[in-house]
CSV table of C-alpha atoms and ligand atoms in Angstrom, one decimal:
chain,number,residue,atom,x,y,z
A,26,MET,CA,-29.9,-12.8,-7.0
A,27,ASP,CA,-27.4,-13.4,-9.7
A,28,LEU,CA,-23.7,-12.9,-8.8
A,29,THR,CA,-20.7,-12.7,-11.1
A,30,LEU,CA,-17.1,-12.3,-10.1
A,31,SER,CA,-14.7,-11.5,-12.9
A,32,CYS,CA,-11.1,-10.4,-13.3
A,33,TYR,CA,-9.1,-8.3,-15.7
A,34,ARG,CA,-5.4,-9.0,-16.4
A,35,PHE,CA,-4.2,-5.4,-17.1
A,36,SER,CA,-1.0,-3.5,-17.5
A,37,LEU,CA,-0.4,0.3,-17.4
A,38,PRO,CA,3.0,1.9,-18.1
A,39,LEU,CA,4.3,4.0,-15.2
A,40,LEU,CA,5.3,7.6,-16.1
A,41,ASN,CA,8.7,6.9,-14.5
A,42,PRO,CA,10.4,3.7,-13.7
A,43,PHE,CA,10.4,3.0,-9.9
A,44,THR,CA,13.6,1.5,-8.4
A,45,THR,CA,13.8,0.0,-4.9
A,46,SER,CA,16.5,-2.1,-3.3
A,47,PHE,CA,14.8,-5.2,-4.9
A,48,GLY,CA,14.5,-4.0,-8.4
A,49,THR,CA,13.0,-1.7,-11.0
A,50,GLN,CA,9.3,-1.6,-12.1
A,51,SER,CA,8.3,0.2,-15.3
A,52,GLU,CA,4.7,-0.8,-15.4
A,53,ARG,CA,1.9,-1.7,-13.1
A,54,ALA,CA,0.7,-5.1,-14.2
A,55,GLY,CA,-1.8,-7.3,-12.3
A,56,TYR,CA,-5.4,-8.1,-11.7
A,57,LEU,CA,-8.5,-6.0,-11.2
A,58,PHE,CA,-11.7,-7.6,-9.9
A,59,ARG,CA,-15.3,-6.8,-10.5
A,60,LEU,CA,-18.3,-8.1,-8.6
A,61,ASP,CA,-21.9,-7.8,-10.0
A,62,ALA,CA,-24.8,-8.8,-7.9
A,63,GLY,CA,-28.3,-7.5,-7.4
A,64,GLY,CA,-27.7,-4.6,-9.8
A,65,VAL,CA,-24.6,-3.3,-7.8
A,66,THR,CA,-21.1,-3.3,-9.3
A,67,ALA,CA,-17.9,-3.1,-7.3
A,68,TYR,CA,-14.2,-3.0,-8.3
A,69,SER,CA,-11.0,-3.9,-6.5
A,70,GLU,CA,-7.3,-4.3,-7.2
A,71,CYS,CA,-4.9,-7.0,-6.2
A,72,VAL,CA,-1.5,-5.4,-5.4
A,73,THR,CA,0.7,-8.3,-6.4
A,74,SER,CA,3.1,-7.8,-9.3
A,75,ASP,CA,4.7,-10.3,-11.7
A,76,GLU,CA,7.7,-10.9,-9.4
A,77,PRO,CA,7.6,-12.1,-5.8
A,78,TYR,CA,10.2,-9.5,-4.7
A,79,TYR,CA,8.3,-7.4,-2.2
A,80,SER,CA,6.6,-10.5,-0.7
A,81,TYR,CA,6.3,-14.1,-1.7
A,82,GLU,CA,3.0,-13.5,-3.4
A,83,ASP,CA,2.9,-12.6,-7.1
A,84,ASN,CA,0.2,-12.3,-9.8
A,85,GLN,CA,0.2,-16.0,-10.6
A,86,THR,CA,-0.1,-17.1,-7.0
A,87,ALA,CA,-2.8,-14.6,-6.3
A,88,LEU,CA,-4.9,-15.7,-9.3
A,89,HIS,CA,-4.3,-19.3,-8.3
A,90,ILE,CA,-5.5,-18.8,-4.7
A,91,ILE,CA,-8.4,-16.6,-5.8
A,92,GLY,CA,-9.6,-18.7,-8.7
A,93,SER,CA,-9.1,-22.1,-6.9
A,94,PHE,CA,-10.2,-21.3,-3.3
A,95,LEU,CA,-11.4,-17.7,-2.5
A,96,ALA,CA,-13.8,-17.1,-5.4
A,97,GLU,CA,-16.3,-19.7,-4.2
A,98,MET,CA,-16.3,-18.1,-0.8
A,99,VAL,CA,-18.0,-15.0,-2.1
A,100,TRP,CA,-20.9,-16.9,-3.7
A,101,ASP,CA,-23.5,-15.1,-1.5
A,102,ALA,CA,-21.7,-11.7,-1.4
A,103,PRO,CA,-20.9,-12.2,2.3
A,104,SER,CA,-19.8,-9.4,4.7
A,105,PRO,CA,-16.1,-8.8,4.7
A,106,GLU,CA,-16.0,-10.3,8.2
A,107,THR,CA,-17.8,-13.5,7.1
A,108,PHE,CA,-15.5,-13.7,4.1
A,109,LEU,CA,-12.4,-13.4,6.4
A,110,GLU,CA,-13.7,-16.2,8.6
A,111,ARG,CA,-14.1,-18.5,5.6
A,112,ALA,CA,-10.7,-17.4,4.1
A,113,GLY,CA,-9.0,-18.0,7.5
A,114,VAL,CA,-8.5,-21.7,6.6
A,115,ILE,CA,-5.9,-20.6,4.0
A,116,LYS,CA,-2.5,-19.7,5.4
A,117,GLY,CA,-1.0,-16.4,4.3
A,118,HIS,CA,-1.8,-15.1,0.8
A,119,ASN,CA,-3.0,-11.8,2.2
A,120,MET,CA,-2.8,-9.9,-1.0
A,121,ALA,CA,-5.1,-12.4,-2.7
A,122,LYS,CA,-7.5,-12.3,0.3
A,123,ALA,CA,-7.4,-8.5,0.3
A,124,ALA,CA,-8.5,-8.3,-3.3
A,125,LEU,CA,-11.8,-9.9,-2.4
A,126,GLU,CA,-12.2,-8.5,1.1
A,127,MET,CA,-11.9,-5.0,-0.3
A,128,LEU,CA,-14.3,-5.8,-3.1
A,129,LEU,CA,-16.9,-6.8,-0.5
A,130,TRP,CA,-16.3,-3.6,1.4
A,131,GLU,CA,-17.1,-1.7,-1.7
A,132,TYR,CA,-19.9,-3.9,-2.7
A,133,HIS,CA,-21.7,-3.5,0.6
A,134,SER,CA,-21.1,0.2,0.9
A,135,ARG,CA,-22.4,0.7,-2.6
A,136,ALA,CA,-25.4,-1.5,-1.9
A,137,ALA,CA,-26.2,0.6,1.2
A,138,GLY,CA,-25.7,3.8,-0.8
A,139,LYS,CA,-22.9,4.9,1.6
A,140,SER,CA,-19.3,5.9,1.0
A,141,ILE,CA,-16.7,3.4,2.1
A,142,VAL,CA,-15.2,6.1,4.3
A,143,ARG,CA,-18.5,6.2,6.3
A,144,MET,CA,-18.5,2.4,6.6
A,145,MET,CA,-14.9,2.5,7.9
A,146,GLY,CA,-15.3,4.8,10.8
A,147,GLU,CA,-14.4,8.3,11.9
A,148,SER,CA,-12.7,10.3,9.1
A,149,LYS,CA,-10.6,13.5,9.2
A,150,GLY,CA,-12.1,14.4,5.8
A,151,TYR,CA,-8.7,14.4,4.2
A,152,ALA,CA,-5.5,12.3,3.8
A,153,ASP,CA,-2.1,14.0,4.2
A,154,ALA,CA,-0.1,13.2,1.1
A,155,GLY,CA,3.5,12.1,1.0
A,156,ILE,CA,5.6,10.8,-1.9
A,157,SER,CA,7.8,7.7,-2.3
A,158,ILE,CA,10.7,8.5,-4.6
A,159,GLY,CA,12.6,5.6,-6.2
A,160,MET,CA,16.4,5.4,-6.5
A,161,SER,CA,18.3,6.9,-9.5
A,162,ASP,CA,21.4,9.0,-9.7
A,163,ILE,CA,21.8,11.5,-6.9
A,164,ASP,CA,21.2,14.6,-9.0
A,165,THR,CA,17.9,13.2,-10.2
A,166,MET,CA,16.8,12.3,-6.7
A,167,VAL,CA,17.7,15.7,-5.3
A,168,LYS,CA,15.7,17.3,-8.1
A,169,ALA,CA,12.7,15.0,-7.5
A,170,VAL,CA,12.8,15.9,-3.8
A,171,GLY,CA,12.9,19.6,-4.6
A,172,SER,CA,9.9,19.4,-7.0
A,173,SER,CA,7.9,17.3,-4.5
A,174,ILE,CA,8.4,19.9,-1.8
A,175,GLU,CA,7.3,22.6,-4.3
A,176,LYS,CA,4.2,20.6,-5.1
A,177,GLY,CA,3.3,20.6,-1.4
A,178,TYR,CA,3.9,17.0,-0.4
A,179,ARG,CA,3.9,16.8,3.4
A,180,ARG,CA,6.6,14.1,3.7
A,181,ILE,CA,9.2,12.9,1.3
A,182,LYS,CA,10.3,9.3,1.4
A,183,VAL,CA,13.3,8.1,-0.6
A,184,LYS,CA,14.3,4.6,-1.4
A,185,ILE,CA,17.8,3.5,-0.2
A,186,GLU,CA,19.9,0.4,-0.5
A,187,ARG,CA,23.0,-1.0,1.1
A,188,GLY,CA,26.1,1.1,0.2
A,189,ARG,CA,24.1,4.0,-1.2
A,190,GLU,CA,22.2,5.2,1.9
A,191,TYR,CA,24.7,7.8,3.2
A,192,GLY,CA,25.4,9.4,-0.3
A,193,ILE,CA,21.7,9.7,-1.1
A,194,LEU,CA,20.6,11.1,2.3
A,195,SER,CA,23.5,13.4,2.8
A,196,SER,CA,23.0,15.1,-0.6
A,197,ILE,CA,19.3,15.5,0.0
A,198,ARG,CA,19.8,16.9,3.5
A,199,ASP,CA,22.5,19.3,2.2
A,200,HIS,CA,19.9,20.8,-0.2
A,201,PHE,CA,16.8,20.5,2.0
A,202,PRO,CA,17.8,20.7,5.7
A,203,ASP,CA,14.2,21.1,7.0
A,204,ALA,CA,12.3,18.6,4.8
A,205,HIS,CA,10.2,16.0,6.4
A,206,LEU,CA,12.2,13.1,5.2
A,207,SER,CA,12.2,9.3,5.6
A,208,ALA,CA,14.0,6.4,4.0
A,209,ASP,CA,12.7,3.0,2.9
A,210,ALA,CA,15.3,0.1,2.7
A,211,ASN,CA,12.8,-2.6,1.7
A,212,THR,CA,14.7,-5.2,3.8
A,213,ASP,CA,18.2,-4.6,2.3
A,214,TYR,CA,20.1,-4.6,5.7
A,215,ARG,CA,20.9,-7.1,8.5
A,216,LEU,CA,22.0,-6.4,12.0
A,217,LYS,CA,25.7,-6.8,10.9
A,218,ASP,CA,25.2,-3.5,8.9
A,219,ILE,CA,24.3,-1.6,12.1
A,220,GLU,CA,27.2,0.8,11.8
A,221,ALA,CA,25.9,2.1,8.4
A,222,LEU,CA,22.4,2.5,9.9
A,223,LYS,CA,23.8,4.3,13.0
A,224,ARG,CA,25.4,6.9,10.7
A,225,LEU,CA,22.0,7.8,9.4
A,226,ASP,CA,21.0,9.2,12.8
A,227,ARG,CA,22.5,12.6,11.9
A,228,PHE,CA,20.0,13.1,9.1
A,229,ASN,CA,17.1,13.6,11.4
A,230,LEU,CA,14.8,11.3,9.5
A,231,GLU,CA,11.1,11.0,10.6
A,232,TYR,CA,11.8,7.2,10.5
A,233,ILE,CA,13.6,4.5,8.6
A,234,GLU,CA,11.3,2.0,7.0
A,235,GLN,CA,11.8,-1.8,7.0
A,236,PRO,CA,15.6,-1.9,7.3
A,237,LEU,CA,15.9,-5.6,8.1
A,238,ALA,CA,14.4,-8.9,6.9
A,239,HIS,CA,10.8,-9.1,5.7
A,240,ASP,CA,9.6,-11.4,8.4
A,241,ASP,CA,11.7,-10.1,11.3
A,242,LEU,CA,10.6,-8.4,14.5
A,243,LEU,CA,13.4,-9.4,17.0
A,244,ASP,CA,16.3,-7.9,15.2
A,245,HIS,CA,14.4,-4.8,14.5
A,246,SER,CA,13.8,-4.4,18.2
A,247,LYS,CA,17.6,-4.7,18.8
A,248,LEU,CA,18.2,-2.2,16.1
A,249,ALA,CA,15.6,0.2,17.4
A,250,ARG,CA,17.4,0.3,20.8
A,251,GLU,CA,20.7,1.2,19.1
A,252,ILE,CA,19.7,4.0,16.8
A,253,SER,CA,17.9,7.3,17.5
A,254,THR,CA,16.0,7.3,14.1
A,255,PRO,CA,12.5,5.8,14.8
A,256,VAL,CA,11.9,2.4,13.1
A,257,CYS,CA,8.8,2.0,10.8
A,258,LEU,CA,7.8,-1.5,9.7
A,259,ASP,CA,6.1,-2.3,6.4
A,260,GLU,CA,6.8,-5.9,5.2
A,261,SER,CA,7.0,-7.4,8.7
A,262,ILE,CA,3.5,-6.4,9.8
A,263,THR,CA,1.2,-8.9,8.2
A,264,ASP,CA,-1.8,-8.5,10.7
A,265,SER,CA,-2.9,-6.8,13.9
A,266,ALA,CA,-1.5,-9.5,16.1
A,267,ARG,CA,2.0,-8.9,14.6
A,268,ALA,CA,1.5,-5.2,15.1
A,269,GLU,CA,0.8,-5.9,18.8
A,270,GLN,CA,3.9,-8.1,19.0
A,271,ALA,CA,6.0,-5.4,17.3
A,272,PHE,CA,5.0,-2.8,19.9
A,273,GLU,CA,5.5,-5.3,22.8
A,274,LEU,CA,9.0,-6.0,21.5
A,275,GLY,CA,9.9,-2.4,20.8
A,276,ALA,CA,10.5,-3.4,17.2
A,277,CYS,CA,9.0,-0.2,15.8
A,278,SER,CA,7.1,3.0,16.7
A,279,VAL,CA,5.6,3.6,13.3
A,280,ILE,CA,3.7,1.3,10.9
A,281,ASN,CA,3.1,1.6,7.2
A,282,ILE,CA,-0.3,0.1,6.7
A,283,LYS,CA,-1.0,-1.4,3.2
A,284,PRO,CA,-4.4,-3.1,3.0
A,285,GLY,CA,-3.1,-5.5,0.5
A,286,ARG,CA,-0.3,-6.8,2.8
A,287,VAL,CA,-2.7,-7.4,5.7
A,288,ALA,CA,-5.7,-9.1,3.9
A,289,GLY,CA,-7.7,-5.9,3.5
A,290,ILE,CA,-9.6,-3.1,5.2
A,291,THR,CA,-10.8,-4.9,8.4
A,292,GLU,CA,-7.2,-5.7,9.5
A,293,SER,CA,-5.9,-2.3,8.4
A,294,LEU,CA,-8.4,-0.6,10.7
A,295,LYS,CA,-7.4,-2.9,13.6
A,296,ILE,CA,-3.7,-2.1,13.0
A,297,ALA,CA,-4.4,1.7,13.1
A,298,SER,CA,-6.1,1.3,16.5
A,299,VAL,CA,-3.2,-0.9,17.8
A,300,CYS,CA,-0.8,1.9,16.9
A,301,ALA,CA,-3.0,4.6,18.6
A,302,ARG,CA,-3.4,2.4,21.7
A,303,ASN,CA,0.4,1.8,22.0
A,304,GLY,CA,1.3,5.5,21.5
A,305,GLY,CA,2.7,4.7,18.0
A,306,HIS,CA,2.0,6.3,14.7
A,307,CYS,CA,0.8,4.9,11.3
A,308,TRP,CA,0.2,5.9,7.8
A,309,VAL,CA,-1.1,4.3,4.6
A,310,GLY,CA,1.4,3.1,2.1
A,311,GLY,CA,0.9,2.1,-1.5
A,312,MET,CA,1.9,-0.5,-4.2
A,313,LEU,CA,1.7,1.9,-7.2
A,314,GLU,CA,-2.0,1.2,-7.4
A,315,THR,CA,-4.3,2.4,-10.2
A,316,GLY,CA,-7.2,4.7,-9.3
A,317,ILE,CA,-9.2,1.7,-8.2
A,318,GLY,CA,-6.9,0.6,-5.4
A,319,ARG,CA,-6.0,4.2,-4.7
A,320,ALA,CA,-9.6,5.1,-3.8
A,321,TYR,CA,-9.5,2.5,-1.0
A,322,ASN,CA,-6.1,3.7,0.3
A,323,VAL,CA,-7.1,7.4,0.3
A,324,ALA,CA,-10.3,6.5,2.2
A,325,LEU,CA,-8.3,4.6,4.8
A,326,ALA,CA,-5.7,7.3,5.0
A,327,SER,CA,-8.4,9.8,6.0
A,328,MET,CA,-9.3,7.8,9.2
A,329,LYS,CA,-8.8,9.5,12.5
A,330,ASP,CA,-6.2,7.0,13.8
A,331,VAL,CA,-4.0,7.5,10.7
A,332,ASP,CA,-1.8,10.3,12.0
A,333,TYR,CA,1.2,10.5,9.6
A,334,PRO,CA,1.3,11.5,5.9
A,335,GLY,CA,1.3,8.4,3.6
A,336,ASP,CA,2.5,7.3,0.2
A,337,THR,CA,-1.0,8.1,-1.2
A,338,SER,CA,0.0,10.5,-4.0
A,339,PRO,CA,-2.4,11.8,-6.6
A,340,ASN,CA,-3.0,9.5,-9.7
A,341,GLU,CA,-1.1,11.9,-12.0
A,342,ARG,CA,2.2,11.0,-10.3
A,343,TYR,CA,2.0,7.4,-11.6
A,344,PHE,CA,0.1,7.2,-14.9
A,345,SER,CA,-0.5,9.5,-17.9
A,346,ARG,CA,-4.0,8.0,-18.0
A,347,ASP,CA,-5.5,6.1,-15.2
A,348,VAL,CA,-8.5,3.6,-15.3
A,349,VAL,CA,-10.7,6.0,-13.4
A,350,LYS,CA,-12.4,9.1,-14.7
A,351,ASN,CA,-12.1,10.9,-11.4
A,352,PRO,CA,-8.5,11.0,-10.3
A,353,PHE,CA,-7.5,12.5,-7.0
A,354,ARG,CA,-6.0,16.0,-7.0
A,355,MET,CA,-3.7,17.3,-4.3
A,356,THR,CA,-4.5,20.6,-2.6
A,357,ASP,CA,-2.3,22.0,0.1
A,358,GLY,CA,-0.6,18.5,0.4
A,359,ARG,CA,-3.9,16.8,1.0
A,360,LEU,CA,-6.3,14.5,-0.9
A,361,ARG,CA,-10.0,14.4,-0.2
A,362,PRO,CA,-11.5,10.9,-0.2
A,363,ASN,CA,-14.4,10.4,-2.6
A,364,GLU,CA,-17.9,10.9,-1.4
A,365,GLY,CA,-19.1,7.5,-2.7
A,366,PRO,CA,-21.2,5.4,-2.8
A,367,GLY,CA,-18.6,2.8,-2.3
A,368,THR,CA,-15.1,4.0,-3.1
A,369,GLY,CA,-16.5,6.6,-5.4
A,370,ALA,CA,-14.0,5.6,-8.1
A,371,VAL,CA,-15.7,6.0,-11.5
A,372,VAL,CA,-14.1,3.3,-13.6
A,373,ASP,CA,-13.5,4.1,-17.3
A,374,GLU,CA,-14.8,0.7,-18.5
A,375,SER,CA,-13.8,1.1,-22.2
A,376,TYR,CA,-10.2,2.1,-21.2
A,377,LEU,CA,-10.1,-0.8,-18.8
A,378,LYS,CA,-10.9,-3.2,-21.6
A,379,GLU,CA,-8.2,-1.5,-23.8
A,380,ILE,CA,-5.5,-2.1,-21.2
A,381,SER,CA,-6.6,-5.6,-20.3
A,382,ALA,CA,-5.1,-8.6,-22.2
A,383,GLU,CA,-7.7,-11.0,-20.7
A,384,THR,CA,-11.0,-10.9,-18.9
A,385,LYS,CA,-12.2,-14.0,-17.1
A,386,VAL,CA,-15.3,-15.0,-15.2
A,387,LEU,CA,-14.2,-16.7,-11.9
A,388,LEU,CA,-17.6,-17.4,-10.5
A,389,ARG,CA,-21.2,-17.2,-11.6
A,390,ARG,CA,-24.0,-18.1,-9.2
A,391,SER,CA,-27.7,-17.7,-8.8
A,392,CYS,CA,-28.6,-17.4,-5.1
B,422,OSB,O1,7.9,-0.5,0.2
B,422,OSB,O2,6.4,1.0,0.3
B,422,OSB,C1,7.1,0.1,-0.4
B,422,OSB,C2,6.0,0.3,-4.1
B,422,OSB,C3,6.1,-1.0,-4.4
B,422,OSB,C4,6.5,-1.9,-3.5
B,422,OSB,C5,6.8,-1.5,-2.2
B,422,OSB,C6,6.8,-0.2,-1.8
B,422,OSB,C7,6.4,0.7,-2.8
B,422,OSB,C8,6.4,2.2,-2.6
B,422,OSB,C9,5.5,3.0,-3.5
B,422,OSB,O3,7.1,2.7,-1.8
B,422,OSB,C10,4.4,3.6,-2.8
B,422,OSB,C11,3.4,4.2,-3.7
B,422,OSB,O4,3.6,5.4,-4.1
B,422,OSB,O5,2.4,3.6,-4.1
B,423,MG,MG1,8.0,0.1,2.2
């Protein structure tokens, strides 16, 4: 069997710039991966971006780790489990690992003629859709919340930052007293800011996402005891062991699962069951993925243990034209995962070439 692993360096402009407490993103630029073996083709997406602001990984570190270490570990198209055992020798770099782990999930489900959803486990058959709204002036944010509610999104999350949290959330609450609302701080606060966070209790948020440092559990557990708003962790949860520790400490009651952040689908599924076992809740987040990464996220978000609406919005929210020919549509605030085989994403190969500055073969083997 001949095997080829290749990557595309792509960029796609976002319809609207996306502002979080760590900066503004106006395009999605990164790497897509393709595996060809035994007549089967699979695609995946690495969720890193050009800057190491969300986490320490960025596009360059991911390509370095993949090109220099991980690529050779997929020479025989191993199962995701076997790949993770091999990759375990490398500390961290979960986004780089996830790009290949997910590629192997898709490869094996395509080879078996099954959908990735069926390979993952028991599905609800749909994913409840929420939206993540970036920061801008208050009027624009209030309008964005209003139009998202009209479109049928089941949960509205807004980005906040130190000093702007009260203004943003009080205006939104004034206009939409009953909205299912949450706020994502992307690590902008510390325990010394606790008074500002306590003042948010009056807004009846579903949860506040990652208020404190990216690698912290202990201070979150102290915060969670002092505020009535439930705490949701994103950046801090890097694997299922950390998820167990978070529940043991009382650091959170909700987890935002991003397959990229936790080295892929295998660990994402484990985290979902950790949440269920501990009486917590979870949902699937996003990293502004193209239709390739989105197809994995929607499949995961449809799993039975994923019980809250996620950030998995339909493709049209992000790009005027996506790299897939079959974008997700939202009906009644829900997306249906593709039927497959694999993720079911139908990649528009000529458009993918158009948006790619470079294509590179990382591994070619006969086995
Ligand atoms: O913290 O969830 C986050 C986007 C980039 C980096 C971090 C985050 C996000 C989002 C967007 O909130 C979620 C999405 O719509 O894909
Ligand atoms: Mg987040």
